[in-house]
PDB file of N, CA and C in Angstrom:
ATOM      1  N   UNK A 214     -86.825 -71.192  16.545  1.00 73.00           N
ATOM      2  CA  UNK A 214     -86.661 -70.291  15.445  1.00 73.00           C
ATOM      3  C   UNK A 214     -86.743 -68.851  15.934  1.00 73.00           C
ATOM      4  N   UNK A 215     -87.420 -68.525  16.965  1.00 86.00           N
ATOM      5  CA  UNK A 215     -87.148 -66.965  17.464  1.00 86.00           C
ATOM      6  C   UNK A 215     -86.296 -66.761  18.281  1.00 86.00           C
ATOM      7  N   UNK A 216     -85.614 -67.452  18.308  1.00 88.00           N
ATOM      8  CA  UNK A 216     -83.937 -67.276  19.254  1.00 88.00           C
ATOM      9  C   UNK A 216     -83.688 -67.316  18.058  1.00 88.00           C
ATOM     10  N   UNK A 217     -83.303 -67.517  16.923  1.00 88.00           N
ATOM     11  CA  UNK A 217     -82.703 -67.417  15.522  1.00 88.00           C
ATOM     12  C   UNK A 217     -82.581 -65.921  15.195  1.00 88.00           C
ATOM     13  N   UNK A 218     -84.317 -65.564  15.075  1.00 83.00           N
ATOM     14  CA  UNK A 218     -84.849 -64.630  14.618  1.00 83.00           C
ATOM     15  C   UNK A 218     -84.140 -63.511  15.505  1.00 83.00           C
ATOM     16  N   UNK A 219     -84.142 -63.514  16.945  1.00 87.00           N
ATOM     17  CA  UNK A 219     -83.823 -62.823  17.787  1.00 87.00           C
ATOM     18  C   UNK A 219     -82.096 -62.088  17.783  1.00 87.00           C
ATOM     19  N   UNK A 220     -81.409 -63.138  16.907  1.00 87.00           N
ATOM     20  CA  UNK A 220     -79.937 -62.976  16.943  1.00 87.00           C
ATOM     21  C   UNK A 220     -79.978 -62.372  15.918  1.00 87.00           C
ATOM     22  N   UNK A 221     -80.248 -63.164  14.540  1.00 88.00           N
ATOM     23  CA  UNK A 221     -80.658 -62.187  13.322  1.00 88.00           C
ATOM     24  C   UNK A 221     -80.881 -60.460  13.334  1.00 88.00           C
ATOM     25  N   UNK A 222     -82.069 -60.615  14.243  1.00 91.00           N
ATOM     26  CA  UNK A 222     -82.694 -58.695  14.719  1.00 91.00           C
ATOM     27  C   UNK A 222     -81.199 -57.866  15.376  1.00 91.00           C
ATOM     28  N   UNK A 223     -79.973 -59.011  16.285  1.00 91.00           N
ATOM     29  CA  UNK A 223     -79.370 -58.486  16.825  1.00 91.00           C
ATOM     30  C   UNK A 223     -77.955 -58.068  16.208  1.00 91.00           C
ATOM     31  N   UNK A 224     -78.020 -58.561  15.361  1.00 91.00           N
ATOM     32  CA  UNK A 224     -76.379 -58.769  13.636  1.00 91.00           C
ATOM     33  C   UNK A 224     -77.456 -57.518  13.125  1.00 91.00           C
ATOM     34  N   UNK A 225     -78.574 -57.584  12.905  1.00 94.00           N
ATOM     35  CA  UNK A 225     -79.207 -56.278  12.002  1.00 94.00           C
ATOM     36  C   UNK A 225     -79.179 -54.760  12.787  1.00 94.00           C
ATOM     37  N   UNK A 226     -79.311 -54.873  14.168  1.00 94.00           N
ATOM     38  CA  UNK A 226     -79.152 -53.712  14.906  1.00 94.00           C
ATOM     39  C   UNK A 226     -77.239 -53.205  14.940  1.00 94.00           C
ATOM     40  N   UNK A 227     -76.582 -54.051  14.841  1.00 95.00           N
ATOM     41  CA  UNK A 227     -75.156 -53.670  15.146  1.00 95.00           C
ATOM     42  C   UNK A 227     -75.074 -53.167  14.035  1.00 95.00           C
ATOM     43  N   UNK A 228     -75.030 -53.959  12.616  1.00 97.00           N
ATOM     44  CA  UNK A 228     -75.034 -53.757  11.299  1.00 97.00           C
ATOM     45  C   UNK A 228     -75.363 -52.513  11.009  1.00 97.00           C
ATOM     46  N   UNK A 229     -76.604 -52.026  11.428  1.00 96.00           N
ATOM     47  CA  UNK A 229     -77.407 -50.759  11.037  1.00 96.00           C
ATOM     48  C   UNK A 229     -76.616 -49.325  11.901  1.00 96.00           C
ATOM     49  N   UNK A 230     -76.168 -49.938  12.966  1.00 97.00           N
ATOM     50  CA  UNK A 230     -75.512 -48.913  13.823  1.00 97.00           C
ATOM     51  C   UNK A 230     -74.195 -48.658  13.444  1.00 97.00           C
ATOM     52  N   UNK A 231     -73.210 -49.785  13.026  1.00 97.00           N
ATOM     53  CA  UNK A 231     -71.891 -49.408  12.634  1.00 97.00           C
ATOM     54  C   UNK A 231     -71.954 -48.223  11.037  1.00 97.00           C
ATOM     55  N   UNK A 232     -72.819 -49.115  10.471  1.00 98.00           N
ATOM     56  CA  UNK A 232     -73.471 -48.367   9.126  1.00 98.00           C
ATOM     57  C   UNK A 232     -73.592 -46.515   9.076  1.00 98.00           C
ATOM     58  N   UNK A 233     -74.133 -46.705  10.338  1.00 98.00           N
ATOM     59  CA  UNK A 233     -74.694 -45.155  10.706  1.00 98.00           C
ATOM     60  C   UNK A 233     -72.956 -44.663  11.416  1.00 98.00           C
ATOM     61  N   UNK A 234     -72.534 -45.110  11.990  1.00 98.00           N
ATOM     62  CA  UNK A 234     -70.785 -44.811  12.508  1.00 98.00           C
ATOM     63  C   UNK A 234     -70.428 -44.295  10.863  1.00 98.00           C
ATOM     64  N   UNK A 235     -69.946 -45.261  10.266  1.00 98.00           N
ATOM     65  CA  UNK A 235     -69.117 -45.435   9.250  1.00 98.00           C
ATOM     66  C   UNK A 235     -69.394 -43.660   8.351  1.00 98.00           C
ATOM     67  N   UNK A 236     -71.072 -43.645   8.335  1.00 98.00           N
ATOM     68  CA  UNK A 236     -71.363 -42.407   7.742  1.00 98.00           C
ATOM     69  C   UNK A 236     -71.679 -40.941   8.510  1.00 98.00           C
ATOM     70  N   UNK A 237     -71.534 -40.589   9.676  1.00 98.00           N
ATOM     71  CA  UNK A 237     -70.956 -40.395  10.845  1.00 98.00           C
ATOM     72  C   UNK A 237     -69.617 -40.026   9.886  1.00 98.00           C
ATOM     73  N   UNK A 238     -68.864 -40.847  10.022  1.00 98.00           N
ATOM     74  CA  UNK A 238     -67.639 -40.470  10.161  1.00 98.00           C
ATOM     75  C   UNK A 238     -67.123 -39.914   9.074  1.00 98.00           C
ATOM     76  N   UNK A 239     -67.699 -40.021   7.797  1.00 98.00           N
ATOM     77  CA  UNK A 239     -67.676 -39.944   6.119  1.00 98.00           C
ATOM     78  C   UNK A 239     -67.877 -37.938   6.241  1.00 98.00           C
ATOM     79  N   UNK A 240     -68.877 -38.151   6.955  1.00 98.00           N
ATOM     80  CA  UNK A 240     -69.426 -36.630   7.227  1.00 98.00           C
ATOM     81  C   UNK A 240     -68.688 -35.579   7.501  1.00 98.00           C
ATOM     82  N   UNK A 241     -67.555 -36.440   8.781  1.00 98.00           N
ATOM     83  CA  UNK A 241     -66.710 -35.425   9.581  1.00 98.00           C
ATOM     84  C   UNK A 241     -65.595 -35.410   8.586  1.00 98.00           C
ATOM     85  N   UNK A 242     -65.071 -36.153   7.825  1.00 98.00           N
ATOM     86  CA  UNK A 242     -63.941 -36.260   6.978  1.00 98.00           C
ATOM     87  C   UNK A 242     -64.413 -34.998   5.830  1.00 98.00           C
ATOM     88  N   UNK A 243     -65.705 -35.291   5.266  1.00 98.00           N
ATOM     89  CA  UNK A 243     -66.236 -34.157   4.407  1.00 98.00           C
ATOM     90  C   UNK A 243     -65.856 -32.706   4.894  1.00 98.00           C
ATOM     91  N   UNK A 244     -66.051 -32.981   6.038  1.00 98.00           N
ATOM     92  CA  UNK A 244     -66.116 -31.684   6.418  1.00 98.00           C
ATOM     93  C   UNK A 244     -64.721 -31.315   6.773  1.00 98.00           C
ATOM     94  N   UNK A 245     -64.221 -32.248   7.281  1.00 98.00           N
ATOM     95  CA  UNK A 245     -62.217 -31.824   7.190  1.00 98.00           C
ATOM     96  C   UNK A 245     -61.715 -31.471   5.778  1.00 98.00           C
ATOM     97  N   UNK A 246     -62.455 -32.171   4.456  1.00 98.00           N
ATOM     98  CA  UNK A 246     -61.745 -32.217   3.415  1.00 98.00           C
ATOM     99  C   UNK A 246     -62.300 -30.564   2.608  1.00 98.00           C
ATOM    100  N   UNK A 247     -63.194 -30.196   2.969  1.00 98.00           N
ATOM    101  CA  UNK A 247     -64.049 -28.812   2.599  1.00 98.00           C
ATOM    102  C   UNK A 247     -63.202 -28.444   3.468  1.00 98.00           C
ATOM    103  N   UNK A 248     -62.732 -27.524   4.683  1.00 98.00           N
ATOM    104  CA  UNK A 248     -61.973 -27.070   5.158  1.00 98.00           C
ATOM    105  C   UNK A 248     -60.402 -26.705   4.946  1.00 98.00           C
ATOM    106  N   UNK A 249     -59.982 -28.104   3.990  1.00 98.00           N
ATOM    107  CA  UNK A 249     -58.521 -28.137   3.469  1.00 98.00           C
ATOM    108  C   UNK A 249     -58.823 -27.503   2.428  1.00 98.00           C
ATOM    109  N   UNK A 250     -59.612 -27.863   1.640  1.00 98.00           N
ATOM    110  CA  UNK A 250     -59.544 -27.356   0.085  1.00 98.00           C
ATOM    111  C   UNK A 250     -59.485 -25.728  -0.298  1.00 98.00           C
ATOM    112  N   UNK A 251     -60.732 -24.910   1.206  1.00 98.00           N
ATOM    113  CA  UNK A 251     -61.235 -24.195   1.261  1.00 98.00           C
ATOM    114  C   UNK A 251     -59.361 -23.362   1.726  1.00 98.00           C
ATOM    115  N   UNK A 252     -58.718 -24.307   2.686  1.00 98.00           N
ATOM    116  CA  UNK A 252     -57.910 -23.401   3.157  1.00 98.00           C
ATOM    117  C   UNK A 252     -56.385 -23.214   2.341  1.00 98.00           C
ATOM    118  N   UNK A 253     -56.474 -24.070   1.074  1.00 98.00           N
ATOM    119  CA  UNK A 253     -56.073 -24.708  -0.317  1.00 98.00           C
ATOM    120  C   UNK A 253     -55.686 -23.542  -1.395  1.00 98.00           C
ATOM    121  N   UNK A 254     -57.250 -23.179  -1.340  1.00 98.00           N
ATOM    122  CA  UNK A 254     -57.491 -22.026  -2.104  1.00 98.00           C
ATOM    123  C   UNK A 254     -57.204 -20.762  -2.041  1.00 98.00           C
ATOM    124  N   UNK A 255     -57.620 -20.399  -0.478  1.00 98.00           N
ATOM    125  CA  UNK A 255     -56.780 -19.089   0.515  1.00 98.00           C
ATOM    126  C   UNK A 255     -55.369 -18.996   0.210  1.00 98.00           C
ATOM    127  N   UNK A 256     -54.618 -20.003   0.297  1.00 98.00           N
ATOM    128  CA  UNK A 256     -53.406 -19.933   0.326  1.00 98.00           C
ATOM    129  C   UNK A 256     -52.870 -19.631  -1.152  1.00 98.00           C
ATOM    130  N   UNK A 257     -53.654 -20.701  -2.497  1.00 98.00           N
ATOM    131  CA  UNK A 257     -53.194 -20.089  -3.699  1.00 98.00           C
ATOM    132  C   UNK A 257     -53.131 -19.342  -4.036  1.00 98.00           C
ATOM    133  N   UNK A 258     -54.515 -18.607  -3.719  1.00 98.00           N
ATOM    134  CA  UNK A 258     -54.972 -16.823  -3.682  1.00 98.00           C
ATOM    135  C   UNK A 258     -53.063 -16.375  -3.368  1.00 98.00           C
ATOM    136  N   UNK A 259     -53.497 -16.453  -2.026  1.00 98.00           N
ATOM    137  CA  UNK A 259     -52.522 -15.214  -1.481  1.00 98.00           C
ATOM    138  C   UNK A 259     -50.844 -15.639  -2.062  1.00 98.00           C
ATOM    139  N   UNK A 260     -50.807 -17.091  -2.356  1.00 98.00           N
ATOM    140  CA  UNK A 260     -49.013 -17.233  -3.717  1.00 98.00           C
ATOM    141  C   UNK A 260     -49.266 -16.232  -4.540  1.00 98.00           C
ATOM    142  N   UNK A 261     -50.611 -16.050  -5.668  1.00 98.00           N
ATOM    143  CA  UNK A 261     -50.482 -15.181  -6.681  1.00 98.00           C
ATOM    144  C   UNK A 261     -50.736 -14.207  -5.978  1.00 98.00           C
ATOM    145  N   UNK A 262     -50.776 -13.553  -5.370  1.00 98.00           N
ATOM    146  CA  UNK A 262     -51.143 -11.957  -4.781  1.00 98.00           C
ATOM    147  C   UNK A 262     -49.840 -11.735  -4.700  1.00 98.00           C
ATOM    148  N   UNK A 263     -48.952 -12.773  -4.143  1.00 98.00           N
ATOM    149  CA  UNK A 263     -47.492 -12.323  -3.610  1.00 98.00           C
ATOM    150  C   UNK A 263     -46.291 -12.347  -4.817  1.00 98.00           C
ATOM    151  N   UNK A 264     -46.832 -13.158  -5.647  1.00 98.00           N
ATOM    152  CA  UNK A 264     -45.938 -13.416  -7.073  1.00 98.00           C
ATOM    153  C   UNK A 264     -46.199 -12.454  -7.668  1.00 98.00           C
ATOM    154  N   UNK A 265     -47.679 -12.006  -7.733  1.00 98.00           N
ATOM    155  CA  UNK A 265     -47.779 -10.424  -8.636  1.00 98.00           C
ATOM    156  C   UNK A 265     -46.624  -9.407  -7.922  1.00 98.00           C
ATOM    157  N   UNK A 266     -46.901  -9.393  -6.309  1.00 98.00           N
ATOM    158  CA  UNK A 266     -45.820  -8.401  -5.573  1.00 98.00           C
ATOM    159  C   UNK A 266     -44.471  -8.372  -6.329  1.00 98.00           C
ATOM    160  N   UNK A 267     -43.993  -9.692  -5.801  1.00 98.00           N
ATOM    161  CA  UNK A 267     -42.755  -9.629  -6.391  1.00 98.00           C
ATOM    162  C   UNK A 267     -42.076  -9.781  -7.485  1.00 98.00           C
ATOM    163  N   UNK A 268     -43.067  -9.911  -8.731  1.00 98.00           N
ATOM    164  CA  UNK A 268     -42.692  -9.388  -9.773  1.00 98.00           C
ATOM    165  C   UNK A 268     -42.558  -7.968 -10.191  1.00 98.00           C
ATOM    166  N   UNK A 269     -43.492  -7.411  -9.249  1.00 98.00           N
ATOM    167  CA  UNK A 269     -43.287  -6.038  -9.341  1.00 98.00           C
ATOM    168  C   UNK A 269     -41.830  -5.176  -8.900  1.00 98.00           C
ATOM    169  N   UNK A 270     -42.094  -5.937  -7.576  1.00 98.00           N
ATOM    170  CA  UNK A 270     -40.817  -5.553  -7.250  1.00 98.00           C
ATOM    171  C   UNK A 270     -39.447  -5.396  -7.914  1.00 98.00           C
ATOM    172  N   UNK A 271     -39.243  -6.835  -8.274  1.00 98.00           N
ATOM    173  CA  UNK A 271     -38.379  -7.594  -8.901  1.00 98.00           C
ATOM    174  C   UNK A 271     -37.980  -6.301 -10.584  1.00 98.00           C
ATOM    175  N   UNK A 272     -39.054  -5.922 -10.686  1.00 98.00           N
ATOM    176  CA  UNK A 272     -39.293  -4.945 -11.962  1.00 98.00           C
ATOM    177  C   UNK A 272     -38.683  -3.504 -11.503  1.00 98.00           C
ATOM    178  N   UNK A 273     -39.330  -3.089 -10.621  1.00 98.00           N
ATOM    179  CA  UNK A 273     -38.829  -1.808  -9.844  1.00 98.00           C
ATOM    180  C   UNK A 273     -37.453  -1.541  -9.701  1.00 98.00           C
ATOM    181  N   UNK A 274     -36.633  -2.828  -9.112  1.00 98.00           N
ATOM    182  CA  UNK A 274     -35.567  -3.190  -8.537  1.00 98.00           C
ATOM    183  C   UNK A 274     -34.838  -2.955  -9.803  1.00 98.00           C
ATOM    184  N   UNK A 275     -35.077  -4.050 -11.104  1.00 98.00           N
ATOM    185  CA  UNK A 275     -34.052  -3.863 -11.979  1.00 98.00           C
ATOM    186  C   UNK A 275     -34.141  -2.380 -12.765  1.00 98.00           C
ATOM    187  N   UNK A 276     -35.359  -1.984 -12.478  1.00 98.00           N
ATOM    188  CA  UNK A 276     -34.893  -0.409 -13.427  1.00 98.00           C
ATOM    189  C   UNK A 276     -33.812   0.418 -12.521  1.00 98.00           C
ATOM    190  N   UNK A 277     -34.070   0.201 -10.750  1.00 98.00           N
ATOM    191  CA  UNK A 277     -33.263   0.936 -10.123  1.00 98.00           C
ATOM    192  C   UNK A 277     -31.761   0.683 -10.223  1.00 98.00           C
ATOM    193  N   UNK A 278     -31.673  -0.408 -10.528  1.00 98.00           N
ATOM    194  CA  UNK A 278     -30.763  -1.135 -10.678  1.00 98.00           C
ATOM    195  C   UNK A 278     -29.687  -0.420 -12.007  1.00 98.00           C
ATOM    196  N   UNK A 279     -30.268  -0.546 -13.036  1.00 98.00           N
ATOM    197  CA  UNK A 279     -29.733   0.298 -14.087  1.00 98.00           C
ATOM    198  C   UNK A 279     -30.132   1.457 -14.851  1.00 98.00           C
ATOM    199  N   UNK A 280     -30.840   2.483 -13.524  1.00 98.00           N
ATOM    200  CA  UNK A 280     -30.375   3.461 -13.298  1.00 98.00           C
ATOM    201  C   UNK A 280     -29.294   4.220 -12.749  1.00 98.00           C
ATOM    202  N   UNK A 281     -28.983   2.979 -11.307  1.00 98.00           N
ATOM    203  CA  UNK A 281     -27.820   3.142 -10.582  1.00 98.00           C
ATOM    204  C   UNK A 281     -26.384   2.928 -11.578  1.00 98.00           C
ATOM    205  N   UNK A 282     -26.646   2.094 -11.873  1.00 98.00           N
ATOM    206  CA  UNK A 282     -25.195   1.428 -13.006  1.00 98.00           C
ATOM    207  C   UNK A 282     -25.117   2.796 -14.115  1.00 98.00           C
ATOM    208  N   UNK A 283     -26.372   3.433 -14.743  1.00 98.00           N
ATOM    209  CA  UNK A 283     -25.827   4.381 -15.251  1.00 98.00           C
ATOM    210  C   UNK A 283     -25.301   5.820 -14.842  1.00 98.00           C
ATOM    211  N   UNK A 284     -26.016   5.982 -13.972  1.00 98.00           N
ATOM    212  CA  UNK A 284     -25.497   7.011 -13.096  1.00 98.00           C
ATOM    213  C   UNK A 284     -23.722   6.978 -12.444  1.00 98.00           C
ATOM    214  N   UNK A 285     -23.611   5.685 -12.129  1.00 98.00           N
ATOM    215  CA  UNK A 285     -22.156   5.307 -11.914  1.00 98.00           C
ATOM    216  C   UNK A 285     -21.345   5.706 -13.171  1.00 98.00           C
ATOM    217  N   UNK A 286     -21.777   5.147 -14.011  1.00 98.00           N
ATOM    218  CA  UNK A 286     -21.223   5.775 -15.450  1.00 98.00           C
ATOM    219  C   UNK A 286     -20.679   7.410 -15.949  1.00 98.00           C
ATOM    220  N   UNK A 287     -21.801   7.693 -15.300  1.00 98.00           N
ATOM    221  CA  UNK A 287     -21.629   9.488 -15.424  1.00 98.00           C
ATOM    222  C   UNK A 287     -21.219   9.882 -14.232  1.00 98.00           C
ATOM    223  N   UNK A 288     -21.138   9.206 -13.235  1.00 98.00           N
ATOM    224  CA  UNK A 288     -20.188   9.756 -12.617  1.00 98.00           C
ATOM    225  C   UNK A 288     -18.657   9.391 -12.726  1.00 98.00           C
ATOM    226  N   UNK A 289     -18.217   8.434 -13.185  1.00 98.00           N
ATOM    227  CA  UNK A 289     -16.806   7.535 -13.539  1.00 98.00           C
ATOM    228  C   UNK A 289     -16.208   8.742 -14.645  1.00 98.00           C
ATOM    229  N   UNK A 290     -17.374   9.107 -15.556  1.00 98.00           N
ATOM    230  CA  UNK A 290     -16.620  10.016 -16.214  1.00 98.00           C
ATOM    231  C   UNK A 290     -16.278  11.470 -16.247  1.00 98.00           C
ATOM    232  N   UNK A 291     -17.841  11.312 -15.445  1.00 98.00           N
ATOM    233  CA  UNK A 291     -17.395  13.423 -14.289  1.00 98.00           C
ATOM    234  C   UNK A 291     -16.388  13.354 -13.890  1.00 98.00           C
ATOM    235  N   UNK A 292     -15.715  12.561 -13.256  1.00 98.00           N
ATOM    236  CA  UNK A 292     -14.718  12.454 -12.320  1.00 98.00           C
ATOM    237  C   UNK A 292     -13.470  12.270 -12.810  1.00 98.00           C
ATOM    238  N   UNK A 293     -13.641  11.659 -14.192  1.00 98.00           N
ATOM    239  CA  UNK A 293     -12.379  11.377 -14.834  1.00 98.00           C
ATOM    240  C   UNK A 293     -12.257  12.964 -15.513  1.00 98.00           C
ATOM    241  N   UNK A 294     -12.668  13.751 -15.718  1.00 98.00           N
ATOM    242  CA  UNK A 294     -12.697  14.625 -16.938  1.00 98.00           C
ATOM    243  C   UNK A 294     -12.749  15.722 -16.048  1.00 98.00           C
ATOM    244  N   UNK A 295     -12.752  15.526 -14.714  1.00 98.00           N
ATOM    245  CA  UNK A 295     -12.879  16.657 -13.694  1.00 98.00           C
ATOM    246  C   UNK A 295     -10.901  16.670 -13.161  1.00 98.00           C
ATOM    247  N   UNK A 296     -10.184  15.284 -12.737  1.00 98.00           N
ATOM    248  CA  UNK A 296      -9.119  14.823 -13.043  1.00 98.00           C
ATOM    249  C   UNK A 296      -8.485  15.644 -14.072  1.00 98.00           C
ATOM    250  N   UNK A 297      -9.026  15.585 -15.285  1.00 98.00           N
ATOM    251  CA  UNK A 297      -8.255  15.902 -16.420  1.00 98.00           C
ATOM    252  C   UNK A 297      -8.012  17.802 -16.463  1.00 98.00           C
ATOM    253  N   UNK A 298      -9.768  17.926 -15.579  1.00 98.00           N
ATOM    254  CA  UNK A 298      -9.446  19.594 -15.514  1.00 98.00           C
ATOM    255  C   UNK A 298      -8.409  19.864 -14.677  1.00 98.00           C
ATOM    256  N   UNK A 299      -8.229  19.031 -13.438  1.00 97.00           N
ATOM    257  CA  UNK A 299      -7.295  19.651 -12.317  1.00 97.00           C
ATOM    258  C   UNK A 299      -5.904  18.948 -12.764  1.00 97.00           C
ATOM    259  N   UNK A 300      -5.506  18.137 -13.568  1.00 97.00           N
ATOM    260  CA  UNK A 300      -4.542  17.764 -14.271  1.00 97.00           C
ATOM    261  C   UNK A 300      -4.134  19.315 -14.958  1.00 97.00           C
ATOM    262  N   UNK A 301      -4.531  19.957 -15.720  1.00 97.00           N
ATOM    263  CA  UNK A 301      -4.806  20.930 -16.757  1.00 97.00           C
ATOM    264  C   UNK A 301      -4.440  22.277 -16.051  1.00 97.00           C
ATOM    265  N   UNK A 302      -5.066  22.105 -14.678  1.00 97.00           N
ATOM    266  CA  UNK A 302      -5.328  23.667 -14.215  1.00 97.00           C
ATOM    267  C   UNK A 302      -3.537  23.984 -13.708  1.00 97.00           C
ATOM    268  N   UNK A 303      -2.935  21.933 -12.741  1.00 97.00           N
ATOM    269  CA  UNK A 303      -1.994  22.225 -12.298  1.00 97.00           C
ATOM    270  C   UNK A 303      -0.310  22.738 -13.149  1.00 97.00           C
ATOM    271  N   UNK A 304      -0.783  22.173 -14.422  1.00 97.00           N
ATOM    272  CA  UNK A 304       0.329  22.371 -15.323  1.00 97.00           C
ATOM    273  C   UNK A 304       0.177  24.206 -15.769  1.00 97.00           C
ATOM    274  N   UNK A 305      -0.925  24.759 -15.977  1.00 97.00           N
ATOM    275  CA  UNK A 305      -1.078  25.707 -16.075  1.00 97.00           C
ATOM    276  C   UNK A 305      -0.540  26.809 -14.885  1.00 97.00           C
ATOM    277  N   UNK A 306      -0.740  26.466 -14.156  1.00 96.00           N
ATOM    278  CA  UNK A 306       0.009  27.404 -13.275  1.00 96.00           C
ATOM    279  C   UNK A 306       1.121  27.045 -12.958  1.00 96.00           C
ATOM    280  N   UNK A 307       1.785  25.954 -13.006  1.00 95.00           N
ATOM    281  CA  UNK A 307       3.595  25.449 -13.147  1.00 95.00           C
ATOM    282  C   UNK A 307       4.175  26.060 -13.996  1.00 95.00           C
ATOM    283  N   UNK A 308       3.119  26.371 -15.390  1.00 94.00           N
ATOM    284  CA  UNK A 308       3.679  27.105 -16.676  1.00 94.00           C
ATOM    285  C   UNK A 308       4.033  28.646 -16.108  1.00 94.00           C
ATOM    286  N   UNK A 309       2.561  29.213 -15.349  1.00 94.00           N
ATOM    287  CA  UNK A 309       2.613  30.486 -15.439  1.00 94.00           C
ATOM    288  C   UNK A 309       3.399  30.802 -14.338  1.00 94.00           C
ATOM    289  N   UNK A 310       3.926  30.087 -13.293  1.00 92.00           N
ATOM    290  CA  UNK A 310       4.797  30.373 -11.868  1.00 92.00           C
ATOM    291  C   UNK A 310       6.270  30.392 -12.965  1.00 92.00           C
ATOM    292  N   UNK A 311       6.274  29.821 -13.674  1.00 92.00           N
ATOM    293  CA  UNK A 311       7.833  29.410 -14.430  1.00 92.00           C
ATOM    294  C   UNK A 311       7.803  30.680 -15.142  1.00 92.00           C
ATOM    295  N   UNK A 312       6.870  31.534 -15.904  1.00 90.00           N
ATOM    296  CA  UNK A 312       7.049  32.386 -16.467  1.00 90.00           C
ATOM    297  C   UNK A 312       7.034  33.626 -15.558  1.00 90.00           C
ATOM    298  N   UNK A 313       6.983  33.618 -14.802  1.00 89.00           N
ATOM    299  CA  UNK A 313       6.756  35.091 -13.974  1.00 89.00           C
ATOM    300  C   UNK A 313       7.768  34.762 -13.119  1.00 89.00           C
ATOM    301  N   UNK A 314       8.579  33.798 -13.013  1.00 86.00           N
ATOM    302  CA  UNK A 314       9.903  33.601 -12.555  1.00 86.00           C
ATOM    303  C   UNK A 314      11.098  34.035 -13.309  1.00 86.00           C
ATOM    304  N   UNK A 315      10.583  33.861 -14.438  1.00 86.00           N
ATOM    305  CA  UNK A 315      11.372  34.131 -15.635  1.00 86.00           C
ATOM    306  C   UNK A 315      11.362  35.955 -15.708  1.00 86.00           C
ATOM    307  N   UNK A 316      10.268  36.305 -15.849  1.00 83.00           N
ATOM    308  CA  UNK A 316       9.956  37.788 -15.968  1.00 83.00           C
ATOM    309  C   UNK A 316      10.599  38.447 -14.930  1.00 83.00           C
ATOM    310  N   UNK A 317      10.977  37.786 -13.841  1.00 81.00           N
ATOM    311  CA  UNK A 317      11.503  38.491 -12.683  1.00 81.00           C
ATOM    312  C   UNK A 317      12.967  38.382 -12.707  1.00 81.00           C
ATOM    313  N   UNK A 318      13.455  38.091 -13.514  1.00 77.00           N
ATOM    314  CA  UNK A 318      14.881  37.515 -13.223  1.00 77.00           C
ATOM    315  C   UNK A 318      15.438  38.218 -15.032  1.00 77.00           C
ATOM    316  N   UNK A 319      14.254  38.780 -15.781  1.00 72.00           N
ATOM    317  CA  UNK A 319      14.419  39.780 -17.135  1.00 72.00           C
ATOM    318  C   UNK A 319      15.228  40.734 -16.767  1.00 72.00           C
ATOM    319  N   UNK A 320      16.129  41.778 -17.442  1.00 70.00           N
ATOM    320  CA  UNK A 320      16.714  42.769 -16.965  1.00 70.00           C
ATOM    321  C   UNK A 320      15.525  44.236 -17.377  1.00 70.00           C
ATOM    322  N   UNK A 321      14.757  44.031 -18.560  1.00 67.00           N
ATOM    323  CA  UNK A 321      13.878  44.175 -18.775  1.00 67.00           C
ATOM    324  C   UNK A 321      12.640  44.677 -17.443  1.00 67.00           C
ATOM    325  N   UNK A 322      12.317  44.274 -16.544  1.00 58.00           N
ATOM    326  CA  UNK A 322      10.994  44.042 -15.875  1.00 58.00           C
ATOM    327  C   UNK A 322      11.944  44.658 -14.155  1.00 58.00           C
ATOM    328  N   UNK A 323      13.457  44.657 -13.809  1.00 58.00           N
ATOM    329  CA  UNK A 323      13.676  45.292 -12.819  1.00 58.00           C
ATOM    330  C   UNK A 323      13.487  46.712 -12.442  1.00 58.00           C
ATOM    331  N   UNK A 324      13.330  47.110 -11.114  1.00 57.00           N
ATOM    332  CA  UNK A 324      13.214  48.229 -10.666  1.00 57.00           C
ATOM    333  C   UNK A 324      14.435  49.198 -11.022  1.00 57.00           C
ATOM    334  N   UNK A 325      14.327  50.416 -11.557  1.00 53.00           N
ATOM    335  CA  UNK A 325      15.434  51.301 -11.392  1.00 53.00           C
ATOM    336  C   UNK A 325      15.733  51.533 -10.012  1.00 53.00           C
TER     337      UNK A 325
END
């Protein structure tokens, strides 16, 4: 019976030791899984830090955006109405070259 006993003591020593492994190892996983979570969180942090950014941005952008588009606007029509002056200016002096062509060729307006 103590060769029984003896094998018994020796299933209870492995038993007790794998036991102590198993939680051992529970420990190191804890501690991997605190590390992920921890590095989980860092990272969510810094998505919303960067989503605030680029909403901002994204905000900035579209006012510049149609500021630019209106500014194009006023300039499409400076430009058209600047056109219309030099349209204006060239007929005006076609008029006034035609009339002082005319005046010169008056019997009226020659030299004695």
């Amino acid at each position: 019976m103590t060769q029984q006993g003896a094998v018994l003591q020796g299933y209870n020593n492995e038993l007790v030791k794998c036991i102590e492994d198993l939680c051992m190892q529970r420990e190191d996983l804890n501690k991997q899984i605190q590390q992920a979570e921890e590095e989980r969180n860092k990272l969510q942090h810094e998505i919303q830090v960067l989503s605030e950014q680029l909403e901002r941005v994204c905000e900035n952008l579209a006012q510049k955006v149609a500021s630019r588009n209106e500014l194009d606007k006023i300039l499409a029509e400076t430009e058209a109405a600047y056109m219309k002056i030099l349209d204006s200016s060239r007929t005006l002096l076609n008029v006034l070259k035609k009339e002082v062509g005319s005046l010169r060729h008056s019997p009226d307006l020659k030299p004695n």
